[in-house]
mmCIF file of C-alpha atoms in Angstrom:
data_model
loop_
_atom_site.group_PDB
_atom_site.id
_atom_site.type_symbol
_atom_site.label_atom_id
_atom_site.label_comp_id
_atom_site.label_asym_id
_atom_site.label_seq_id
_atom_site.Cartn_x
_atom_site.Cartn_y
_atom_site.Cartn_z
ATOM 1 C CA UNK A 115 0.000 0.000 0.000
ATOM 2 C CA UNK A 116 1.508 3.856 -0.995
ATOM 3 C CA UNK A 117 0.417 6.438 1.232
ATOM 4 C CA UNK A 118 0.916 10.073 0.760
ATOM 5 C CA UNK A 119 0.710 12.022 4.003
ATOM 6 C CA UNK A 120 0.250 16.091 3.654
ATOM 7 C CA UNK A 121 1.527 17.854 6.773
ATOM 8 C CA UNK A 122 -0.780 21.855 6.011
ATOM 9 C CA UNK A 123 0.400 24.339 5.926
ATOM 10 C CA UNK A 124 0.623 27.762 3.396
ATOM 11 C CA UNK A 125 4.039 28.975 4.046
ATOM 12 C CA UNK A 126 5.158 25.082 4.141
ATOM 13 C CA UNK A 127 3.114 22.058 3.020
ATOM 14 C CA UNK A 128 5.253 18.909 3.962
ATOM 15 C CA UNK A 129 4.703 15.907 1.687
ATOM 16 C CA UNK A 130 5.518 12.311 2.122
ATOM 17 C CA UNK A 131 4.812 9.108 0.143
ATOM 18 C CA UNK A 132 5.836 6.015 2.164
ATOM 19 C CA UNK A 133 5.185 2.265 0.822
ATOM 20 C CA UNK A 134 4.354 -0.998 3.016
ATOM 21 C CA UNK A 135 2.367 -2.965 5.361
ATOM 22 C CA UNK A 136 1.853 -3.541 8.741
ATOM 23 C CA UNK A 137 4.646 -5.722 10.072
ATOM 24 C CA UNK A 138 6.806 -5.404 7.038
ATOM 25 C CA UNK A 139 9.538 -2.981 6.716
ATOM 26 C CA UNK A 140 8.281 0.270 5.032
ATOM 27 C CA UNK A 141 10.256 2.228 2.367
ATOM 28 C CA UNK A 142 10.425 6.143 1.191
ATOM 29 C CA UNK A 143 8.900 6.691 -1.866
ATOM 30 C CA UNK A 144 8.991 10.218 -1.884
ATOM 31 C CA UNK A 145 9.483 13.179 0.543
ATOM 32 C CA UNK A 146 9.359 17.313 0.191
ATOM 33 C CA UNK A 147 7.577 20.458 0.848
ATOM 34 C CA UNK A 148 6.079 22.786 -1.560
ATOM 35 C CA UNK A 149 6.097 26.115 -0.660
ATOM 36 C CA UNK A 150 4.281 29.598 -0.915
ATOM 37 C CA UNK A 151 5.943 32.554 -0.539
ATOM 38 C CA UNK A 152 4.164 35.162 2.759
ATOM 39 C CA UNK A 153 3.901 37.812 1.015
ATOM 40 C CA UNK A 154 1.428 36.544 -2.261
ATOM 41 C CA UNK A 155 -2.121 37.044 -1.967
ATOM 42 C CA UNK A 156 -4.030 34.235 -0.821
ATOM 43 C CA UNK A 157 -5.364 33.007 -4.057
ATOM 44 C CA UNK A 158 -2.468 32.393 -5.759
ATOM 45 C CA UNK A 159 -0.893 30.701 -2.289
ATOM 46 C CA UNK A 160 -3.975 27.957 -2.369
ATOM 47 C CA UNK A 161 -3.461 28.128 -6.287
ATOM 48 C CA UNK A 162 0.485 26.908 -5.415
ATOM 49 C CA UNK A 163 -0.337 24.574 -3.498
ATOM 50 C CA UNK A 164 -3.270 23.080 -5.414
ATOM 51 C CA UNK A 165 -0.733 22.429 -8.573
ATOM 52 C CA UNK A 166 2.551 21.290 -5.998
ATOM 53 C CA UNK A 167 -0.192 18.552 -4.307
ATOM 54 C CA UNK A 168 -1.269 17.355 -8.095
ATOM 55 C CA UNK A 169 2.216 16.862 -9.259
ATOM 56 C CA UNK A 170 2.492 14.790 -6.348
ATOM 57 C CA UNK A 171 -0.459 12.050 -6.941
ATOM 58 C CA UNK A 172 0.169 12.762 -10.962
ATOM 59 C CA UNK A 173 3.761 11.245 -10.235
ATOM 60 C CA UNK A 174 3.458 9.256 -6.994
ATOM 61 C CA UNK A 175 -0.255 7.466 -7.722
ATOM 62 C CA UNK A 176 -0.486 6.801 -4.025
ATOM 63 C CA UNK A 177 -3.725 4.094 -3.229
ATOM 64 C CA UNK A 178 -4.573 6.629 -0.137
ATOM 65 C CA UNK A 179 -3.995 10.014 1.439
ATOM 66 C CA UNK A 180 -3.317 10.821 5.209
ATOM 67 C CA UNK A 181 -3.733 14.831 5.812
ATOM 68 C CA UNK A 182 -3.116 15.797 9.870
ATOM 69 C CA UNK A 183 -6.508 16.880 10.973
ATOM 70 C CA UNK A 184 -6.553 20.642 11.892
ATOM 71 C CA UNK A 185 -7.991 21.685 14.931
ATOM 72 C CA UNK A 186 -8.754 25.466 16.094
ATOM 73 C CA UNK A 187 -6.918 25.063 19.068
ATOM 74 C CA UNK A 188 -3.753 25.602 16.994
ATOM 75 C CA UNK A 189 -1.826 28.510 16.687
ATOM 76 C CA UNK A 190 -5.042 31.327 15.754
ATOM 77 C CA UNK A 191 -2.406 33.741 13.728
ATOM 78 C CA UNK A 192 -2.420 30.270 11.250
ATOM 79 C CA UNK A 193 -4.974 28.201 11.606
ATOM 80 C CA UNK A 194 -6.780 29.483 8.875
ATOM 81 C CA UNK A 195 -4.381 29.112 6.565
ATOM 82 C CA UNK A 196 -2.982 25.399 7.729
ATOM 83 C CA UNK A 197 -7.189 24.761 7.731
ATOM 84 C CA UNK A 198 -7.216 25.978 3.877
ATOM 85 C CA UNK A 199 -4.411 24.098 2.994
ATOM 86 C CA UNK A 200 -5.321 20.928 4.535
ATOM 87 C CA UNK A 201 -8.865 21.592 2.950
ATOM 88 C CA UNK A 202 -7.384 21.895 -0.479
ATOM 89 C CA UNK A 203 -5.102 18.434 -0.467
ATOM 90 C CA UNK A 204 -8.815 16.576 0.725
ATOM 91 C CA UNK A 205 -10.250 18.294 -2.200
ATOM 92 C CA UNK A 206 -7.198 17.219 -4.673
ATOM 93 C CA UNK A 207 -7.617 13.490 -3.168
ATOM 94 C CA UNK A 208 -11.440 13.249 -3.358
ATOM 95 C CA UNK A 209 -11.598 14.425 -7.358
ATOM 96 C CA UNK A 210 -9.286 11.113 -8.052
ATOM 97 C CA UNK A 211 -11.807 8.979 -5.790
ATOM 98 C CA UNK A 212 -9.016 8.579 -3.577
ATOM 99 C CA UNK A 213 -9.799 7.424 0.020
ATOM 100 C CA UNK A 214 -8.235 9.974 2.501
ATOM 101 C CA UNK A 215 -8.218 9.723 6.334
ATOM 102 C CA UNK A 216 -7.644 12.855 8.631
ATOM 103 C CA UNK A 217 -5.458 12.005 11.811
ATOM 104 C CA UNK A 218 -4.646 13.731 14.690
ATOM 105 C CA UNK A 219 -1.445 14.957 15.806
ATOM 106 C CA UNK A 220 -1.356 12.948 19.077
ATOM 107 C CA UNK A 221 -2.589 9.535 16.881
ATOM 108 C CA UNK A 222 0.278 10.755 14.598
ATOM 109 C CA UNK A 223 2.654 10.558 17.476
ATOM 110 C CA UNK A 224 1.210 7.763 19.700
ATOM 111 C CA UNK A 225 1.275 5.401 16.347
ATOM 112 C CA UNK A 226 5.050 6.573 15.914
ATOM 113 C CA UNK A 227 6.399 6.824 19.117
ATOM 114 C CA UNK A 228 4.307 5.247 21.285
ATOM 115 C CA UNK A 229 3.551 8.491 23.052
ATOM 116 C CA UNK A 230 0.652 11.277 22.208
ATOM 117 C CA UNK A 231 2.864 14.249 23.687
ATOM 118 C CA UNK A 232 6.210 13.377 21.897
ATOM 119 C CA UNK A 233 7.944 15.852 20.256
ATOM 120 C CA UNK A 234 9.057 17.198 16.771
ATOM 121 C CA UNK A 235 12.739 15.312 17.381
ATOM 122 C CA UNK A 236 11.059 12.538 18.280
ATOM 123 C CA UNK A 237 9.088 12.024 15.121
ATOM 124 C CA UNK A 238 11.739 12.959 13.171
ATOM 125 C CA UNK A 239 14.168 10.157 14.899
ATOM 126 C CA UNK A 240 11.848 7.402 14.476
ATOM 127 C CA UNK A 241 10.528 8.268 10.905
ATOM 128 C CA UNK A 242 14.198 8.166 10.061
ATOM 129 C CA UNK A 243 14.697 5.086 11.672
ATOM 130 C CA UNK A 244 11.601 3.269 10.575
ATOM 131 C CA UNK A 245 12.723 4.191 7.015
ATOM 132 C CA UNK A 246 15.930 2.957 7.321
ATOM 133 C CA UNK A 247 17.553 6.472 6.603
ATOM 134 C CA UNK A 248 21.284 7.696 6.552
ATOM 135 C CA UNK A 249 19.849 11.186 7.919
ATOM 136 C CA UNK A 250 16.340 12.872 9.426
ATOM 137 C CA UNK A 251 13.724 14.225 7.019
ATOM 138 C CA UNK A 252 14.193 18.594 6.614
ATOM 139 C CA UNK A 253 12.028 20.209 7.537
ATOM 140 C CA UNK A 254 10.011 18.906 10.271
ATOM 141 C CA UNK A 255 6.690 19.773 8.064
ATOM 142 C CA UNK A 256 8.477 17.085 5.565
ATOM 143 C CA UNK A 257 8.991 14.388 8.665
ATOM 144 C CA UNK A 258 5.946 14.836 9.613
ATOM 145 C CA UNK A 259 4.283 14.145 6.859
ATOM 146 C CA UNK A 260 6.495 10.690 6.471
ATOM 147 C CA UNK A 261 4.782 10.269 9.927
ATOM 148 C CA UNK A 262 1.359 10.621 8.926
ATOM 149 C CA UNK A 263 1.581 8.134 5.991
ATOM 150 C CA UNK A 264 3.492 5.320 8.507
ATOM 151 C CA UNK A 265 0.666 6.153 11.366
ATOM 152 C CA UNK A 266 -2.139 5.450 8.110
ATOM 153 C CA UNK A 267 -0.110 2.199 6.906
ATOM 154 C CA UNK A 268 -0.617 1.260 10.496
ATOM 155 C CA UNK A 269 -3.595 1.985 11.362
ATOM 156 C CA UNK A 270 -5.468 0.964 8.412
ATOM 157 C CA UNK A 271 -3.752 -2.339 9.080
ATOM 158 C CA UNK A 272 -4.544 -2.638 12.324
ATOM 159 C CA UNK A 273 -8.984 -1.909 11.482
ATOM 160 C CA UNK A 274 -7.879 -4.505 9.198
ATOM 161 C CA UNK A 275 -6.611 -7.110 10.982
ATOM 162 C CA UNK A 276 -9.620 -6.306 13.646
ATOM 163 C CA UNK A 277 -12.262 -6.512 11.037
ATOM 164 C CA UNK A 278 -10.664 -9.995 9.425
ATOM 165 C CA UNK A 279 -10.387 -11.219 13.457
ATOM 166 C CA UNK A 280 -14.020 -10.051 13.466
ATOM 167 C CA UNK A 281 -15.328 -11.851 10.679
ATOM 168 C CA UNK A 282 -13.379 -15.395 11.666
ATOM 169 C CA UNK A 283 -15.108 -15.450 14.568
ATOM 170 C CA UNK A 284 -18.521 -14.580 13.558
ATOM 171 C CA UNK A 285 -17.752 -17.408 11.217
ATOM 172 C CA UNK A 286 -17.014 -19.634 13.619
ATOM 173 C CA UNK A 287 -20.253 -18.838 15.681
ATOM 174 C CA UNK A 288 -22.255 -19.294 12.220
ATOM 175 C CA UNK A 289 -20.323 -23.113 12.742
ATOM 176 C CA UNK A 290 -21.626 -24.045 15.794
ATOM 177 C CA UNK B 297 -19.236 45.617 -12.507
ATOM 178 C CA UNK B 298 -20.202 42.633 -11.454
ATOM 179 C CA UNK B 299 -19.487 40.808 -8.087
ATOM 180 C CA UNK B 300 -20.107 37.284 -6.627
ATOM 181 C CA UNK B 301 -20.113 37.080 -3.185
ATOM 182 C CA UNK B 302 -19.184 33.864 -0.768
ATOM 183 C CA UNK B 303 -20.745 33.313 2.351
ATOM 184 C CA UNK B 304 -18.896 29.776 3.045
ATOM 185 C CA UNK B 305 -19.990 26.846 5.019
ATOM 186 C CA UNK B 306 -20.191 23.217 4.566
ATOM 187 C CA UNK B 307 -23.847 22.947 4.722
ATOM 188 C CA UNK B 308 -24.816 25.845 3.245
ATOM 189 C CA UNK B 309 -22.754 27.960 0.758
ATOM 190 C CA UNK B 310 -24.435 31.596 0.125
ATOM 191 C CA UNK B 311 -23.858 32.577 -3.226
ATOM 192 C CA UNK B 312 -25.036 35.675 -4.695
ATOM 193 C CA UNK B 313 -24.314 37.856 -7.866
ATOM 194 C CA UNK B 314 -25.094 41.600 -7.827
ATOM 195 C CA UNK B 315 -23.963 44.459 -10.855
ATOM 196 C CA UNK B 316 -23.526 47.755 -10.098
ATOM 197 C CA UNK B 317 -21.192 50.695 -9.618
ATOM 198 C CA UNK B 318 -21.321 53.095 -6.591
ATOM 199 C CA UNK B 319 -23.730 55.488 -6.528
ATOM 200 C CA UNK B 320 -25.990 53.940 -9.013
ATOM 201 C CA UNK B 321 -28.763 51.345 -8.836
ATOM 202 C CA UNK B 322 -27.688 48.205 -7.760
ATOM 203 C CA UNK B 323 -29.187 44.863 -10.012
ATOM 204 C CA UNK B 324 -29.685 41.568 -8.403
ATOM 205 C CA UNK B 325 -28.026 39.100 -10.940
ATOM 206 C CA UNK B 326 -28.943 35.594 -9.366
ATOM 207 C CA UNK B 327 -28.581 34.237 -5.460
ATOM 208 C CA UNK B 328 -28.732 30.412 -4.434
ATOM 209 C CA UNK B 329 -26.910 28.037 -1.503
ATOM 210 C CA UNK B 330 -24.793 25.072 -2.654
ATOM 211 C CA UNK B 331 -25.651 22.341 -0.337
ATOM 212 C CA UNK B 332 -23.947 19.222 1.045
ATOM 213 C CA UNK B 333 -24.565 16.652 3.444
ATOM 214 C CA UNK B 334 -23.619 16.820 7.034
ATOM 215 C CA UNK B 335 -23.240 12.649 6.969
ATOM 216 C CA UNK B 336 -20.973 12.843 3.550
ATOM 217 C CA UNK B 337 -17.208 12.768 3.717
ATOM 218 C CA UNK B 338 -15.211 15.679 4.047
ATOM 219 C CA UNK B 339 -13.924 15.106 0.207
ATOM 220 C CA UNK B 340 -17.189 14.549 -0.680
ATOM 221 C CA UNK B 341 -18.522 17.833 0.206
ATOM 222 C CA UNK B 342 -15.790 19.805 -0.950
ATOM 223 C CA UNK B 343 -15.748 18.066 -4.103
ATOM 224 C CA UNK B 344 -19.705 19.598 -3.929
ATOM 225 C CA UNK B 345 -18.525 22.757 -2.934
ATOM 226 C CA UNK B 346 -16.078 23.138 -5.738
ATOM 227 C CA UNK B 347 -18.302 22.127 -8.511
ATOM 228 C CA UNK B 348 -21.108 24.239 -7.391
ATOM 229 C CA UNK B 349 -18.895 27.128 -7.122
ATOM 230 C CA UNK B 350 -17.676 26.641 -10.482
ATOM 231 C CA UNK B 351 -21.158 26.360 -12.195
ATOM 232 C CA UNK B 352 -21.818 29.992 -10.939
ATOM 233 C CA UNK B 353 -18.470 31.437 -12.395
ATOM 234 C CA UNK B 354 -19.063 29.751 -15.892
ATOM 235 C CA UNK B 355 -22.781 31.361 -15.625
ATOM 236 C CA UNK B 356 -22.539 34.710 -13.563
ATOM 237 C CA UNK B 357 -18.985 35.165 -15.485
ATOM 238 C CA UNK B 358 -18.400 37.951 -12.328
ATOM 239 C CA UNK B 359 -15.479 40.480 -12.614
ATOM 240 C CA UNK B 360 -14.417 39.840 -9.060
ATOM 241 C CA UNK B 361 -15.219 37.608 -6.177
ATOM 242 C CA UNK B 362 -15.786 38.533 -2.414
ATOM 243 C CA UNK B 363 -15.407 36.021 0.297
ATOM 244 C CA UNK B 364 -16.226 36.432 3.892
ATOM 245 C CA UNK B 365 -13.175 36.550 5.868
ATOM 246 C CA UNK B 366 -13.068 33.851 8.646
ATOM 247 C CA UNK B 367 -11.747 34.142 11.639
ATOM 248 C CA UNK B 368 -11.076 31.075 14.838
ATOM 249 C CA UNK B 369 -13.429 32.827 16.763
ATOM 250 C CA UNK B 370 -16.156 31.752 15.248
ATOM 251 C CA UNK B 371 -18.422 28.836 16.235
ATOM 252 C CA UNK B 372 -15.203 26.309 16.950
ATOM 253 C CA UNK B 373 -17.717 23.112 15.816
ATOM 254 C CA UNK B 374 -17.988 24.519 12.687
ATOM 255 C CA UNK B 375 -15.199 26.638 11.585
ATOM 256 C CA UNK B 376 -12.613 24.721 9.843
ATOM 257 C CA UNK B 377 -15.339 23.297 7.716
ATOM 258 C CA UNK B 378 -16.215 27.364 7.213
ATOM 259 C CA UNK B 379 -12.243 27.619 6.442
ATOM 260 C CA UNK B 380 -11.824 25.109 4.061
ATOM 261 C CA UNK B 381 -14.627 26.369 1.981
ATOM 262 C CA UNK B 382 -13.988 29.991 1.672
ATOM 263 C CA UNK B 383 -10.398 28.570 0.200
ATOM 264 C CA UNK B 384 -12.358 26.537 -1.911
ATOM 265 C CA UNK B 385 -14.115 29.472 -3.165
ATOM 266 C CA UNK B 386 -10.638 31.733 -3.316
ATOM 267 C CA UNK B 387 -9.125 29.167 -5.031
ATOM 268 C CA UNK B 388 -11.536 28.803 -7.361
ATOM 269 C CA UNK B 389 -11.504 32.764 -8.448
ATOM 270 C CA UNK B 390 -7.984 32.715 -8.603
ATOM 271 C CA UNK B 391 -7.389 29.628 -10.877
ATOM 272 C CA UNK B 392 -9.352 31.685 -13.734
ATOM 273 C CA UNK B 393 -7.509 35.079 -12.650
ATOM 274 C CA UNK B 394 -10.195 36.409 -10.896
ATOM 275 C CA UNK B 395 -9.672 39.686 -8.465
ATOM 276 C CA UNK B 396 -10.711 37.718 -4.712
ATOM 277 C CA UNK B 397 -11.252 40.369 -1.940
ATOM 278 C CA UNK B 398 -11.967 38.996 1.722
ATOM 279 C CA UNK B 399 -14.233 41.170 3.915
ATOM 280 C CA UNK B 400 -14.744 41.078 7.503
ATOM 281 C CA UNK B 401 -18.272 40.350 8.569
ATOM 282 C CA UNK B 402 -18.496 43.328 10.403
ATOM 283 C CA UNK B 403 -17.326 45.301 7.240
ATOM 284 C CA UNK B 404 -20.144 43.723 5.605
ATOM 285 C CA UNK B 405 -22.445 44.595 8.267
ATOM 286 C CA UNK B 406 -21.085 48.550 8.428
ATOM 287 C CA UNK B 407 -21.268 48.854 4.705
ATOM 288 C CA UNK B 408 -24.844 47.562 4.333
ATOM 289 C CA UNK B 409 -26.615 48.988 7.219
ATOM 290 C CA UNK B 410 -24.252 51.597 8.784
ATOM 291 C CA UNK B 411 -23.387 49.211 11.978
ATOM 292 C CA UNK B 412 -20.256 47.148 12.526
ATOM 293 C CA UNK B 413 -22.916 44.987 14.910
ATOM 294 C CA UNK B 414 -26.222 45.089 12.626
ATOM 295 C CA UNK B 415 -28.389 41.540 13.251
ATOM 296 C CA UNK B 416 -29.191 39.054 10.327
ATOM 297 C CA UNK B 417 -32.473 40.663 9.877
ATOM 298 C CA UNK B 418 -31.517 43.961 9.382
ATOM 299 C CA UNK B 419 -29.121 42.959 7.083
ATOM 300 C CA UNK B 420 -31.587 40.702 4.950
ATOM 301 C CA UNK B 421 -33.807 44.072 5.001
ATOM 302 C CA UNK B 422 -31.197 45.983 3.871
ATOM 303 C CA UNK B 423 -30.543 43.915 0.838
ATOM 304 C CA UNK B 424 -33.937 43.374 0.045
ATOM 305 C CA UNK B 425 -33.998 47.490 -0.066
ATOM 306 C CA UNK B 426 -31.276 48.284 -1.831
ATOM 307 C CA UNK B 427 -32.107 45.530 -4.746
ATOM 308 C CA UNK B 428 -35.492 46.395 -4.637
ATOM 309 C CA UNK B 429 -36.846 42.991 -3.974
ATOM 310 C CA UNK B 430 -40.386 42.117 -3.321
ATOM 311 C CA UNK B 431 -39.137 39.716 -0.609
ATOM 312 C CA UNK B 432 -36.426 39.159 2.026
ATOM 313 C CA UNK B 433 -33.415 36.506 0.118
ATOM 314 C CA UNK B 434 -33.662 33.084 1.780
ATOM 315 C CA UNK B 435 -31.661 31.253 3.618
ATOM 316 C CA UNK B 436 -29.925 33.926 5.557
ATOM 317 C CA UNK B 437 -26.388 32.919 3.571
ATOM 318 C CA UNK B 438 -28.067 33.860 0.439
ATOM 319 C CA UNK B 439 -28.840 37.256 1.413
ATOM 320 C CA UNK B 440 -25.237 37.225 3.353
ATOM 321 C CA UNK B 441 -23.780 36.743 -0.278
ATOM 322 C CA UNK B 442 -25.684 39.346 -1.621
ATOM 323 C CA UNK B 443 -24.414 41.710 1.236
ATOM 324 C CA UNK B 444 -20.834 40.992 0.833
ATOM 325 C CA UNK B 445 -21.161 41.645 -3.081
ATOM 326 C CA UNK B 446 -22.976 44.747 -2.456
ATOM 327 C CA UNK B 447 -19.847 45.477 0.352
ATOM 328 C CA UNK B 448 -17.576 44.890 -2.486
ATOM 329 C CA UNK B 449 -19.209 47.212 -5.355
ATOM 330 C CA UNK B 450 -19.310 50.160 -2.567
ATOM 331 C CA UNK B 451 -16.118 49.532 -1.051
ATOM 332 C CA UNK B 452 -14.444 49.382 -4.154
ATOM 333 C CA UNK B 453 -15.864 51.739 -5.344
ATOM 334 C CA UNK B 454 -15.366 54.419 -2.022
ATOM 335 C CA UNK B 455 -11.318 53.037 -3.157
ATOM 336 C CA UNK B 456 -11.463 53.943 -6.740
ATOM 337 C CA UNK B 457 -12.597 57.505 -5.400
ATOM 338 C CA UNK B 458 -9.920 57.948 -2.994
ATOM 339 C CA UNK B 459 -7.322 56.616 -5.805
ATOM 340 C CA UNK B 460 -9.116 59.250 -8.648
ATOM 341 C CA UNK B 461 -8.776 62.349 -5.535
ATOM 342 C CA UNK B 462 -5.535 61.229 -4.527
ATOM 343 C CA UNK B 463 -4.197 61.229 -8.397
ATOM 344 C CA UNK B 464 -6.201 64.738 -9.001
ATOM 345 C CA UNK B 465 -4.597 66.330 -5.987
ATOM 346 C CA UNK B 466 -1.200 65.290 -7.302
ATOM 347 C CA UNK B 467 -1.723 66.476 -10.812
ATOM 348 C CA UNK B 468 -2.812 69.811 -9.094
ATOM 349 C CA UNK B 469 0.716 70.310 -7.065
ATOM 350 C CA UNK B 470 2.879 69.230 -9.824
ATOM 351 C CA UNK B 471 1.378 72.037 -12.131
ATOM 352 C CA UNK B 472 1.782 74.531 -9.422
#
C-alpha cells in the first residue's frame, strides 16, 4: 500500500509518500515540501499549493492520502491558513476517488512513538529510523508528513486485521 | 461591474451575484446556496462545494469575487469546515484570474446597514432594499452573499474615489 501524508500548511506544506504494510519494513517513496511565498495574496498561495499537491499524486499514484486533521486550538495567527491548505489536499484526493483519512497529531505521534505528547525530534528520529535512513527528514513539516503516511499504513492495518479477526469469529459462531 | 459574493460553510454555501457601480442602482443578478450533506465525507462535500462554485463562475462570469473573511473565533464546531470552503471558493476565483477580496463580517455589516454589529435581519432588510426585492433573500447565507457583493461594489468603489482624488490632488501640485 503507498500512502501520501500532507503535513498543512501555506508557508510550508510537507509531503511524504511512504510504501508498506503492517509488520513489514516500510520504504520512502517520496518526501518534500512545496512552498508559498508570505507575502502573495491568498489566491495564488492555495493556487500553489493546489498544482505542488497534483504533481504529487500525478507522479506518486499513491492508493490513499493521510492529511493531519486541523484543529482550532492551533496557533489562531495560522490556523486558517494550515485549515485551507489541509482543505485543499482533501479536495485534490477526493476528485481522483481517492480514500483519505484525517489524523490527529497525538494519533500521529502515539502510532510513531508510542507516546501522544512526543515531540518534533522525536518524530523525526523514528521516521528516520523506521525508514531505514542515513539522515532525518528537513524540515520537520516534511517528517511529519512521512509520519502521517506510517501512522495510516498502520492503522489501516490494524482496522484490518480487527475486522478480518471479526469476521473469523462470527464465522465460527455461524459453525456451531 | 459585477461581483459574486461567498458566504462559506459546509452545509450551506451563500452565493449571490449583484452588478452595479457606486452610486448607481444596484441589479440583483442571481442568489442560491450550494448544499452538502452533514453525513458525507469531508472530500465529498468539498468536491460539492467546488463544482457548485464553479457552475456559478461559468454562468454569472463575475469580474471579481468577495469572500467572507473567517476568523477562529467563530463557532469552533464549525469553523474549519467554514475555512476550508472559503479557500475553496478563493481558489476557485484565482485559478481563472479572478480579483478575490476577503471582507470582515463586520465590514459587511457597516457597509450595508451603517453598523459594525447590525443583526441578520436587518441585514436581509437591507438587501432586500437596496435591490429592490419584493421579498427578504432566503436562507440567511443567500442574502449574506448578496451583502458581501454589495460590500464589495461600494467599497471598491469608495477606493477607486480615494485613488481618482488622490491622483487629481497630485496632478494639481505638480502644475503649481
Amino acid at each position: 500500500m503507498r500512502v501520501m501524508g500532507v503535513d498543512p500548511g501555506l508557508t510550508r506544506c510537507g509531503l511524504g509518500a511512504v510504501e508498506g504494510r503492517p509488520g513489514a519494513p516500510l520504504t520512502l517513496v517520496s518526501v518534500g515540501v512545496v512552498r508559498t511565498g508570505a507575502d502573495e495574496e491568498l489566491g495564488a498561495r492555495l493556487v500553489g499549493i493546489e498544482a505542488g499537491i497534483e504533481q504529487w499524486l500525478d507522479d506518486i499514484r499513491p492508493d490513499a492520502v493521510a492529511v493531519e486533521r486541523v484543529f482550532s486550538q492551533h496557533n489562531v495567527r495560522t490556523v486558517m491558513g494550515t485549515a485551507q491548505a489541509a482543505g485543499i489536499a482533501v479536495l485534490c484526493a477526493a476528485r481522483r476517488g481517492l480514500p483519505v483519512a484525517l489524523h490527529t497529531p497525538s494519533e500521529v505521534k502515539a502510532a510513531i512513538t508510542g507516546s501522544g505528547t512526543a515531540d518534533k525530534k522525536q518524530i523525526g528520529a523514528m521516521v528516520t529510523r523506521l525508514l531505514r535512513l542515513t539522515e532525518m527528514p528537513k524540515p520537520a513539516d516534511a517528517a511529519d508528513a512521512l509520519a502521517l503516511a506510517i501512522c495510516h499504513i498502520w492503522r489501516g492495518g490494524a482496522q484490518h486485521r480487527l475486522a478480518a479477526a471479526l469476521a473469523k469469529a462470527t464465522r465460527k459462531d455461524v459453525r456451531r
